[in-house]
Coordinates of C-alpha atoms and ligand atoms in Angstrom, one line a residue:
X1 CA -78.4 23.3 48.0
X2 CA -78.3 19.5 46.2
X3 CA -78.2 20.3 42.3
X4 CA -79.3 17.7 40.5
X5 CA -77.1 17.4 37.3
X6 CA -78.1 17.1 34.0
X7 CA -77.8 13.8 32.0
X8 CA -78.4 10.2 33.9
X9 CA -74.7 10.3 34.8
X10 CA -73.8 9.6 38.6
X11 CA -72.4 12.9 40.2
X12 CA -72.0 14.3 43.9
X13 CA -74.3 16.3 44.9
X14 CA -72.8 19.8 46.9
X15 CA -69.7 21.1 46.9
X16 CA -68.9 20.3 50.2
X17 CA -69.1 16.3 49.1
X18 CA -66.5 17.1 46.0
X19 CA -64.0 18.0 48.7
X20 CA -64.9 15.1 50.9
X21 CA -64.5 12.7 48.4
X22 CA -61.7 13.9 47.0
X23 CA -59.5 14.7 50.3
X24 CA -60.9 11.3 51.5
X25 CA -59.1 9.9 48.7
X26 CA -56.3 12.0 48.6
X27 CA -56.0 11.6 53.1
X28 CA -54.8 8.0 53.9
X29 CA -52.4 5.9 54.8
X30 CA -50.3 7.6 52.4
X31 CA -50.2 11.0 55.0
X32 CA -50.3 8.7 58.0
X33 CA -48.7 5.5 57.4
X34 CA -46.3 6.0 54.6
X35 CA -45.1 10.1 54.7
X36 CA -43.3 9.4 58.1
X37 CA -41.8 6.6 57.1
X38 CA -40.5 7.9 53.6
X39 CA -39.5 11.2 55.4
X40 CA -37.9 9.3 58.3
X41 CA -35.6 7.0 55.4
X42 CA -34.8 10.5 53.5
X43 CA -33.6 13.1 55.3
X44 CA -36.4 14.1 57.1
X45 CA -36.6 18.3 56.8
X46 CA -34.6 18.1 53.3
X47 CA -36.9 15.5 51.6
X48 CA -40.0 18.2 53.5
X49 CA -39.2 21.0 51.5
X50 CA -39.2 19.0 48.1
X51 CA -42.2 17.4 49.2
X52 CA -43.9 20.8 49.6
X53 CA -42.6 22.0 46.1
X54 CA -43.7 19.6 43.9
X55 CA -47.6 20.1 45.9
X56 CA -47.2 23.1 44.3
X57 CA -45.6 23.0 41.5
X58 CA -47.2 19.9 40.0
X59 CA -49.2 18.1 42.3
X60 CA -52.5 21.1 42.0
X61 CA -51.8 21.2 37.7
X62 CA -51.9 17.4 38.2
X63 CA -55.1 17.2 39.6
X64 CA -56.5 20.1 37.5
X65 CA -55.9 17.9 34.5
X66 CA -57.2 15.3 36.0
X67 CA -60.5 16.7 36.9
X68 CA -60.8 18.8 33.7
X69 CA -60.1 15.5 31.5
X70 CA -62.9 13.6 33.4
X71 CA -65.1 15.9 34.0
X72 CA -65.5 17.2 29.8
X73 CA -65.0 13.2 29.1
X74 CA -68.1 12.3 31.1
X75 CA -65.9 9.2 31.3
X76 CA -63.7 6.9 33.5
X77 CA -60.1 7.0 33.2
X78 CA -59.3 5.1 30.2
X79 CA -63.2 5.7 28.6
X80 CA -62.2 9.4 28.9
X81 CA -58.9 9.0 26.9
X82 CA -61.2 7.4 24.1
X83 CA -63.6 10.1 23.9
X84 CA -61.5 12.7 24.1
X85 CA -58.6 11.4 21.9
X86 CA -60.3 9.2 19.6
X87 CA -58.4 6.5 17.2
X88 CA -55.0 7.3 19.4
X89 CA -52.8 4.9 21.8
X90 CA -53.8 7.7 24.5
X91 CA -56.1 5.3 25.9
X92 CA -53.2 3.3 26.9
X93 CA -52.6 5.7 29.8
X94 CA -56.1 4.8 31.3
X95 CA -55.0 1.5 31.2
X96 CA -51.9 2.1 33.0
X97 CA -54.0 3.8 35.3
X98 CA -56.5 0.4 35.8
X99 CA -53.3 -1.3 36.1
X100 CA -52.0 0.9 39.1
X101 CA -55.1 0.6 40.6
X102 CA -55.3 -2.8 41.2
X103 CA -51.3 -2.7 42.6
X104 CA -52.1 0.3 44.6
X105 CA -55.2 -1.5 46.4
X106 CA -53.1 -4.9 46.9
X107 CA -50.6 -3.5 49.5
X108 CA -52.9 -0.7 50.5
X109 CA -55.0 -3.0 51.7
X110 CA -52.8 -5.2 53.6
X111 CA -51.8 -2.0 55.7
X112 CA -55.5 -1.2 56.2
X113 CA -56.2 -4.8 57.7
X114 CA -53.3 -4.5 59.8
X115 CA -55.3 -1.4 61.7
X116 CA -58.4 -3.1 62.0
X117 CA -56.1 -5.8 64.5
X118 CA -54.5 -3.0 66.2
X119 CA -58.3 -1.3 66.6
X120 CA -58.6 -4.3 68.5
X121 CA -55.8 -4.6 70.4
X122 CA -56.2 -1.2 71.5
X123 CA -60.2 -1.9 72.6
X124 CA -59.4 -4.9 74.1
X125 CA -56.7 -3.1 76.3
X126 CA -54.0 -5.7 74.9
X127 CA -51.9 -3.0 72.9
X128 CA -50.6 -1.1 76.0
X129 CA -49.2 -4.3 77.6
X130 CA -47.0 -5.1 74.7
X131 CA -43.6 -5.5 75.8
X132 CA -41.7 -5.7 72.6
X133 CA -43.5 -3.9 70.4
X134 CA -41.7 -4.9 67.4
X135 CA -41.6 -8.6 67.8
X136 CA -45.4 -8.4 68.3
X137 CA -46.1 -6.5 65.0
X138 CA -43.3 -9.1 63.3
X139 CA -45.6 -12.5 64.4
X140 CA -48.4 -10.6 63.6
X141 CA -47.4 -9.6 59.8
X142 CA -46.1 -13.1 59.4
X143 CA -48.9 -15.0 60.3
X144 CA -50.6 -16.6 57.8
X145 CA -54.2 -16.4 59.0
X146 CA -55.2 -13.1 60.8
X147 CA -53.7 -10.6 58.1
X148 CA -55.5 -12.4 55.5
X149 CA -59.3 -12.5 57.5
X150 CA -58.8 -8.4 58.0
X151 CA -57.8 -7.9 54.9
X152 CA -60.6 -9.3 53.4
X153 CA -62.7 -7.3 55.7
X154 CA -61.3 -4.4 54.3
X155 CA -62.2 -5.1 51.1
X156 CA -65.8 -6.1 51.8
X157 CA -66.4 -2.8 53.4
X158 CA -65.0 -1.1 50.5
X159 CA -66.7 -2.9 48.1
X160 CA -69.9 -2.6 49.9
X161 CA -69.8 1.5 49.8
X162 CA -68.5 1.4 46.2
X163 CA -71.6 -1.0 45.7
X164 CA -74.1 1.1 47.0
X165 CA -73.2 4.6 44.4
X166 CA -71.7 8.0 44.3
X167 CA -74.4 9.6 46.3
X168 CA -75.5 6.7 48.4
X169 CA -72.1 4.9 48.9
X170 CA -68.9 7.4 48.4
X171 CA -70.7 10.8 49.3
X172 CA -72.5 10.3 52.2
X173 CA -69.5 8.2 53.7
X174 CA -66.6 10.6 53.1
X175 CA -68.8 13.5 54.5
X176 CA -69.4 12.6 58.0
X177 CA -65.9 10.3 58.3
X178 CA -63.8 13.0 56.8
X179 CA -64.6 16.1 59.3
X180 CA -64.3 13.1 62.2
X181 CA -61.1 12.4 60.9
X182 CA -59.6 15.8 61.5
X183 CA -61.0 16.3 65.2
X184 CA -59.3 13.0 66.1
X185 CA -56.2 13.3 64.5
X186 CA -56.0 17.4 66.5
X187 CA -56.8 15.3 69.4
X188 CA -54.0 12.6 68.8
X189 CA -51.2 15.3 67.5
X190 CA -51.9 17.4 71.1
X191 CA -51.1 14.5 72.5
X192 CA -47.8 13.6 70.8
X193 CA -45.9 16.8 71.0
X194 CA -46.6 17.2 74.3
X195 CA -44.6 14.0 75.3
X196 CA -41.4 14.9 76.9
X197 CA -38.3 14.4 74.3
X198 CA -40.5 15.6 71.4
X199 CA -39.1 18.6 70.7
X200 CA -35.9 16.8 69.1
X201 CA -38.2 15.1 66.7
X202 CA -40.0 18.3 65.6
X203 CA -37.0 19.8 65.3
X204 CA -35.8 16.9 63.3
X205 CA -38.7 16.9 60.7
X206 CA -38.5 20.8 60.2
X207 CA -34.6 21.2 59.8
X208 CA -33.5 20.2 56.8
X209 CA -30.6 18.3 55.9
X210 CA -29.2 18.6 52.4
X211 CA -26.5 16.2 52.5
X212 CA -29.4 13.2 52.7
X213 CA -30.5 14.3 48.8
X214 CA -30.0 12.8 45.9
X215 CA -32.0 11.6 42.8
X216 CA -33.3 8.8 44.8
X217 CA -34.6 11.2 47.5
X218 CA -36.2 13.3 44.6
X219 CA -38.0 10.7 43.3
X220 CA -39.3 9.4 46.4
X221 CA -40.6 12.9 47.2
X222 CA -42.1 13.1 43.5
X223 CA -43.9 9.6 44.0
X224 CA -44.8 10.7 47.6
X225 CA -46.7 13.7 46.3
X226 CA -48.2 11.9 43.7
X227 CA -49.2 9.1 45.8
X228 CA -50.8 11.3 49.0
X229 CA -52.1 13.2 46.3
X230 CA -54.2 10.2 44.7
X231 CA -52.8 11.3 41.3
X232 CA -51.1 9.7 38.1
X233 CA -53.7 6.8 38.1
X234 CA -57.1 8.4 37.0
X235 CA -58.6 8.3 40.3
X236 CA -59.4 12.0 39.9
X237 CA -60.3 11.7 36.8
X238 CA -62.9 9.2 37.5
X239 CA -63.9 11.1 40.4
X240 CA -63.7 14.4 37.7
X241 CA -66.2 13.0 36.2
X242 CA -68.8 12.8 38.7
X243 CA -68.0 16.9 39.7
X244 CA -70.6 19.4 38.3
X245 CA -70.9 21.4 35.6
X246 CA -70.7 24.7 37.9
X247 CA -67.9 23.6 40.4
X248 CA -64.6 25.8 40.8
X249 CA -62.2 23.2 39.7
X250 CA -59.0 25.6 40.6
X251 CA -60.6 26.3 44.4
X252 CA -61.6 22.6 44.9
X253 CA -58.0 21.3 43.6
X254 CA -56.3 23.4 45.9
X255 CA -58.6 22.6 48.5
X256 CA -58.2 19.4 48.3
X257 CA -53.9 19.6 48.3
X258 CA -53.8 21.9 51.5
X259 CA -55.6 19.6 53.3
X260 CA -53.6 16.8 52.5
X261 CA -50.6 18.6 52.9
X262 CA -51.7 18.9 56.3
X263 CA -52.9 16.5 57.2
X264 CA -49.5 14.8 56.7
X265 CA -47.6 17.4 58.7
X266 CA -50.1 16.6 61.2
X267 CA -49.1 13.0 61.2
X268 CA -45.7 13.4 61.2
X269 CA -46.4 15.2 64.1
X270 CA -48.1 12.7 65.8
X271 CA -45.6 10.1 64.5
X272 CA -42.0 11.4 64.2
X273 CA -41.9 12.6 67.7
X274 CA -42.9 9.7 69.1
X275 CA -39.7 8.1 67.4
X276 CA -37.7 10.1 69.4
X277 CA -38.9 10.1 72.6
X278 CA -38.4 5.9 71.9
X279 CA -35.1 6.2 70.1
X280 CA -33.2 8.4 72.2
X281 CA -32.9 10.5 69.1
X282 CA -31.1 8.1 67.0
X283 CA -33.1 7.5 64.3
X284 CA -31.0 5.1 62.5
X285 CA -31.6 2.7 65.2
X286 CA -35.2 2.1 64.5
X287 CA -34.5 1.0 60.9
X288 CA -38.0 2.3 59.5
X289 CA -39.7 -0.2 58.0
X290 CA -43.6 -0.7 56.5
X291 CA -44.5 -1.3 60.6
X292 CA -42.9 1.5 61.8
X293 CA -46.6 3.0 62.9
X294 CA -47.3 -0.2 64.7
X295 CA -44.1 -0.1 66.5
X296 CA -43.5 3.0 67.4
X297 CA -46.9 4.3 68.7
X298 CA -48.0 1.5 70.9
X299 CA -45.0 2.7 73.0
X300 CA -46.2 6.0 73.1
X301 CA -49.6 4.5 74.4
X302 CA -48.1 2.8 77.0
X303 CA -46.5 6.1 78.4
X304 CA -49.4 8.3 77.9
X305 CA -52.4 8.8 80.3
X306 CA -55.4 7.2 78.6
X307 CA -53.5 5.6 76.4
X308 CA -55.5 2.8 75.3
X309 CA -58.5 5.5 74.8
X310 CA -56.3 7.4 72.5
X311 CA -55.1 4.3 71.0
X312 CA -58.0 3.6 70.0
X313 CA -59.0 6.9 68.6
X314 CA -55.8 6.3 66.5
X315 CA -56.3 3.5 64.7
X316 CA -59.7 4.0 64.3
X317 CA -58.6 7.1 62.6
X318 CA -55.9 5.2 60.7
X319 CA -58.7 3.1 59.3
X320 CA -61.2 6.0 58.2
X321 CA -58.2 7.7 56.9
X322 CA -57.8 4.3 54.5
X323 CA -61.3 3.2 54.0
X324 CA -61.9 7.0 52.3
X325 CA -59.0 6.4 49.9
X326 CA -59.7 2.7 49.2
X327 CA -63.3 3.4 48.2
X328 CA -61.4 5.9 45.4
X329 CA -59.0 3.2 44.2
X330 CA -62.0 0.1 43.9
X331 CA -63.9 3.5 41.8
X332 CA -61.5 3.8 39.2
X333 CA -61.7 -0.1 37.9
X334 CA -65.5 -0.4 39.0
X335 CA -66.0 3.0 36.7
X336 CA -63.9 1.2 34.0
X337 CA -65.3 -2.3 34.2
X338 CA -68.9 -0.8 34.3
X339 CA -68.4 1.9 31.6
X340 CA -66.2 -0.2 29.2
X341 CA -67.4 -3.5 29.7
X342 CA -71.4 -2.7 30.1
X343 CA -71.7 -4.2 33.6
X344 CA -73.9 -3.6 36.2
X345 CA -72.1 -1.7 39.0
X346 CA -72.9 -5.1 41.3
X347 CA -71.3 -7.1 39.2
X348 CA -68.4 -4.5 38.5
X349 CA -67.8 -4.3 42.4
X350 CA -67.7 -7.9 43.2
X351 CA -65.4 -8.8 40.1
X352 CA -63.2 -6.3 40.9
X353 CA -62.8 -6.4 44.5
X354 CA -61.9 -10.0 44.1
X355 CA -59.4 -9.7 42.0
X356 CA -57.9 -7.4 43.4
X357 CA -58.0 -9.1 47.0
X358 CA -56.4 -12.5 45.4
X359 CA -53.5 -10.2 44.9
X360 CA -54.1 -8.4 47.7
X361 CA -53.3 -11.2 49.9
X362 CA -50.0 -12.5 48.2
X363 CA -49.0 -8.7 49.1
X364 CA -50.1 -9.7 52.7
X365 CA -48.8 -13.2 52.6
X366 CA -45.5 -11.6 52.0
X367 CA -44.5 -10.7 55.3
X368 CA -44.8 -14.9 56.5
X369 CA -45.0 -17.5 54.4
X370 CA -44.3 -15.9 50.9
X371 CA -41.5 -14.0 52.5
X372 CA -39.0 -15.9 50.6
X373 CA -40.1 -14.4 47.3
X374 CA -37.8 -11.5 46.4
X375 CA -37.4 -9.8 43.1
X376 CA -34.6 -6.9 43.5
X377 CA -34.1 -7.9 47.4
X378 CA -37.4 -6.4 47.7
X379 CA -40.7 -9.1 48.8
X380 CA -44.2 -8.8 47.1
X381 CA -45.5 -6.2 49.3
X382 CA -42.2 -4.0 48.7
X383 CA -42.2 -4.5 45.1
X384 CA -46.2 -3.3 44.7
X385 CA -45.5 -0.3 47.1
X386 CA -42.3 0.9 45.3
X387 CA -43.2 0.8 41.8
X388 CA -47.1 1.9 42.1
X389 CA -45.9 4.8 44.0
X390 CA -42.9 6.1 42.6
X391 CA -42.7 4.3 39.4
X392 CA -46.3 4.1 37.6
X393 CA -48.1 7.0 39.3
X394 CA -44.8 9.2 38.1
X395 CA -45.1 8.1 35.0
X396 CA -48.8 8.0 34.7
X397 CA -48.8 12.3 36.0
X398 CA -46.2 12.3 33.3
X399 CA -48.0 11.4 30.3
X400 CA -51.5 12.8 31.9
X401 CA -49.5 16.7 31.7
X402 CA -48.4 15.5 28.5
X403 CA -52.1 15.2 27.2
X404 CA -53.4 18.1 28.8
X405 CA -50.8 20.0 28.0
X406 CA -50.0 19.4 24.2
X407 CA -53.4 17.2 23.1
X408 CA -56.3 18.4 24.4
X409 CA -54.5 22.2 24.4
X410 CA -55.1 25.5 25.8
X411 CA -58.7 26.3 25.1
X412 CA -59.8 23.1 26.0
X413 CA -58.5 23.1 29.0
X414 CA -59.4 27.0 29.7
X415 CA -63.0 26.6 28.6
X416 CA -63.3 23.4 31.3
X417 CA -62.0 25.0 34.4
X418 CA -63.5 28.5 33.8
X419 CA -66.8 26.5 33.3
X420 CA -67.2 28.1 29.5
X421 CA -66.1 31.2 30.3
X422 CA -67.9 32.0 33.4
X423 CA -65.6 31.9 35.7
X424 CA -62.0 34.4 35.6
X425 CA -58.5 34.0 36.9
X426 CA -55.3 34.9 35.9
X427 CA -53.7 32.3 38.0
X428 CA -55.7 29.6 34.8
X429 CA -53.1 30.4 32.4
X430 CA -50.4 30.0 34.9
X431 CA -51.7 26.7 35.6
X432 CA -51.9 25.7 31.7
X433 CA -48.1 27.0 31.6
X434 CA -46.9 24.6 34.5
X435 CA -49.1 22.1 32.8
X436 CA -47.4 22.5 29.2
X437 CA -44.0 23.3 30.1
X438 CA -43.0 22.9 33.3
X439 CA -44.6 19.8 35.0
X440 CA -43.4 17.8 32.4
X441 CA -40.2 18.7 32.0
X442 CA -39.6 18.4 35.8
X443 CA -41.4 15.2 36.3
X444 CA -39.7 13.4 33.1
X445 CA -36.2 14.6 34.1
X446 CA -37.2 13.0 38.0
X447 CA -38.0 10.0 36.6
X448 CA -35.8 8.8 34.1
X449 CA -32.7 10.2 35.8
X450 CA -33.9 8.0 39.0
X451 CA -34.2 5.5 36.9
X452 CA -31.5 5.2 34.9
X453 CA -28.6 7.0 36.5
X454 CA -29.2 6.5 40.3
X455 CA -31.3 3.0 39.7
X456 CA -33.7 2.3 41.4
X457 CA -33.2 0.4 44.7
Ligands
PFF1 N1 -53.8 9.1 48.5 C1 -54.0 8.0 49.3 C2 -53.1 8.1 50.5 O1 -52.4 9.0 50.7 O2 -53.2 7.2 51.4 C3 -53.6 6.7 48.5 C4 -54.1 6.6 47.2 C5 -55.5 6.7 47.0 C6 -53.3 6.6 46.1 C7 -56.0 6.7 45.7 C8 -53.7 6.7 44.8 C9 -55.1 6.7 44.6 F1 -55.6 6.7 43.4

């Protein structure tokens, strides 16, 4: 039943939308788009098994702190570090947050455009007919025009469901797209290992391969978590905010990570096998790059009864899967903007989504005529993907444990997620523990020794 929650404040209305929201945020083209190709560039089964470690190990005490710090805040990300820390730089990690936000969005949304053109290719029956699939995505991503118009469709949509509200807009979207999602992506993954020469890349994703590790690879799983997860950035803690007084925050967290998790083994599925059955098994050849997706799976189409039904059902699902998480991303600087700057959430949304889409489309402009501009060898696009992922939201899960753990403190943070006592759980403490000792620890050695020893490209 819908509770309506106390106070004017926005909030979702039923458990059920908590989880949609927050595993529409947390599923994307992080678990679609970007897990294979990070896994594919790093060892595939090793850089799995980290991957599923730090889910555990800080990824759910990640996102309990974020949902305990905006949920007893009341407050977006960098309002919350106000109220709860008063008089204290703390706030500056809510602006690191609004910062990340608006680099995560820039690239994110290029990749989200790019579905939309492949949605079309795939209803117009053009996508099973390409010959060389990765000279096709290669004019497309360097054209100067068509990128650009689909990106700034993507924004629209996203700032049209931010526009209309938590209940109206976010809710009510992420529950009926996020159960669709999973059907279709079942559908798809039946599909893909079934595909003769499969079985090499399935054994290739599981088997692990320790020789491919170093601190590079550990870092890159770390930023991977933390990006599929939607955490280090506030998004959670905006979205915190909005979760009701009586919710499990421990259940919904860990809801919310399993699903994610996978989800992404479920699109590696769908995606690593495919690689194989087009790479005779050497995956070195197909030097994985941000198109890989594109490349790879219109070849799999092409092979596949019904492929241009199934294509697309795929990158229709690859949009949902984005739109859910971009809504999340727009949230976090709309919340902000609106809370901290006394707008309306109308004017909030617009200023925001276009400022984020000027940058947006230098990120997209990257891959044609602004290819030229490299910082690091690495182009716009590269540069905002990198150092949002593994770079900022590291940092930003770093100094958000840090809080939890040593500022706001134990009772605090007990009294939040056993709702005042109510609820009981041994596993609480355990979670504060990780929190105040371990999480850090683990993340800040990751970090700085990726930084600083390996380097970072
Ligand atoms: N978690 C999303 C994905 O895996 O695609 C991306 C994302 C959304 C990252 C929201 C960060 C965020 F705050």
């Amino acid at each position: 039943m819908a509770n309506i929650p106390s106070g004017n404040r926005d909030s979702f209305t039923s458990k059920f939308g908590v989880i949609a929201a927050a595993a529409g945020s947390a599923v994307g083209l992080g678990n679609i788009w970007r897990f294979p190709l990070v896994t594919t560039q790093n060892g595939g089964g090793a850089f799995l098994l980290l991957y599923f470690g730090f889910i555990i190990l800080i990824g759910i005490p990640v996102i309990m702190s974020e949902f305990s710090i905006g949920r007893r805040a009341q407050a977006n990300a960098l309002g919350a570090f106000k109220k709860l820390a008063p008089k204290t730089p703390w706030f500056l990690v809510g602006s690191l947050g609004i910062v990340t936000a608006f680099a995560i969005l820039a690239f994110y949304s290029t990749v989200a455009g790019w579905t939309l053109e492949y949605l079309l290719e795939a209803l117009t029956g053009r996508v099973i007919h390409i010959d060389d699939t990765a000279q096709n995505f290669a004019e497309f991503s360097a054209d100067p025009v068509r990128p650009v118009v689909w990106q700034l469709l993507v924004m629209a949509l996203t700032g049209g469901i931010v526009f209309a509200g938590i209940q109206k807009g976010i809710e009510k979207f992420t529950k009926i797209l996020m159960p669709l999602l999973v059907i279709l992506i079942g559908l798809v993954v039946i599909r893909s290992v079934t595909l003769p020469g499969a079985g090499e890349g399935v054994k290739y994703l599981f088997i692990p391969d320790w020789s491919a590790v170093n601190f590079k690879t550990v870092l890159m799983a770390l930023g991977q978590a933390a990006f599929s997860l939607s955490i280090g950035m506030g998004t959670l803690i905006t979205y915190g905010s909005y979760i009701q007084k009586e919710n499990h925050l421990l259940n919904t967290a860990s809801t919310v990570a399993f699903t994610d998790t996978l989800i992404a083994i479920l699109a590696s599925l769908m995606v690593v096998p495919a690689i194989f059955a087009f790479s005779a098994g050497n995956i070195e050849q197909m030097s994985p790059g941000p198109g890989l997706v594109f490349e790879v799976l219109p070849n799999v189409f092409r092979a596949m009864p019904g492929g241009v039904i199934f294509a697309a059902v795929f990158f229709f699902l690859l949009f949902v899967a984005a739109l859910t998480s971009t809504i999340s991303v727009l949230e976090v600087v709309v919340a902000y903007l609106k809370e901290e700057l006394n707008m309306s959430r109308g004017k909030a949304t617009l200023i925001a989504s276009v400022s984020i889409t000027v940058l947006g489309v230098l990120a997209t402009l990257s891959f044609g005529p602004l290819a030229h501009i490299k910082l690091f060898g690495m182009t716009i696009f590269d540069i905002l993907n990198f150092s949002s992922a593994n770079i900022m939201l590291t940092f930003g899960a770093l100094f958000i444990v840090i809080f939890v753990g040593w500022k706001l403190g134990k009772s605090n943070f007990l009294d939040e997620i056993s709702n005042k006592g109510e609820l009981q759980s041994r596993l609480f403490k355990v979670v504060f523990f990780i929190i105040r000792y371990i999480a850090p620890v683990a993340i800040g050695i990751i970090a700085v020794a990726a930084l600083f020893i390996q380097g970072i490209t």
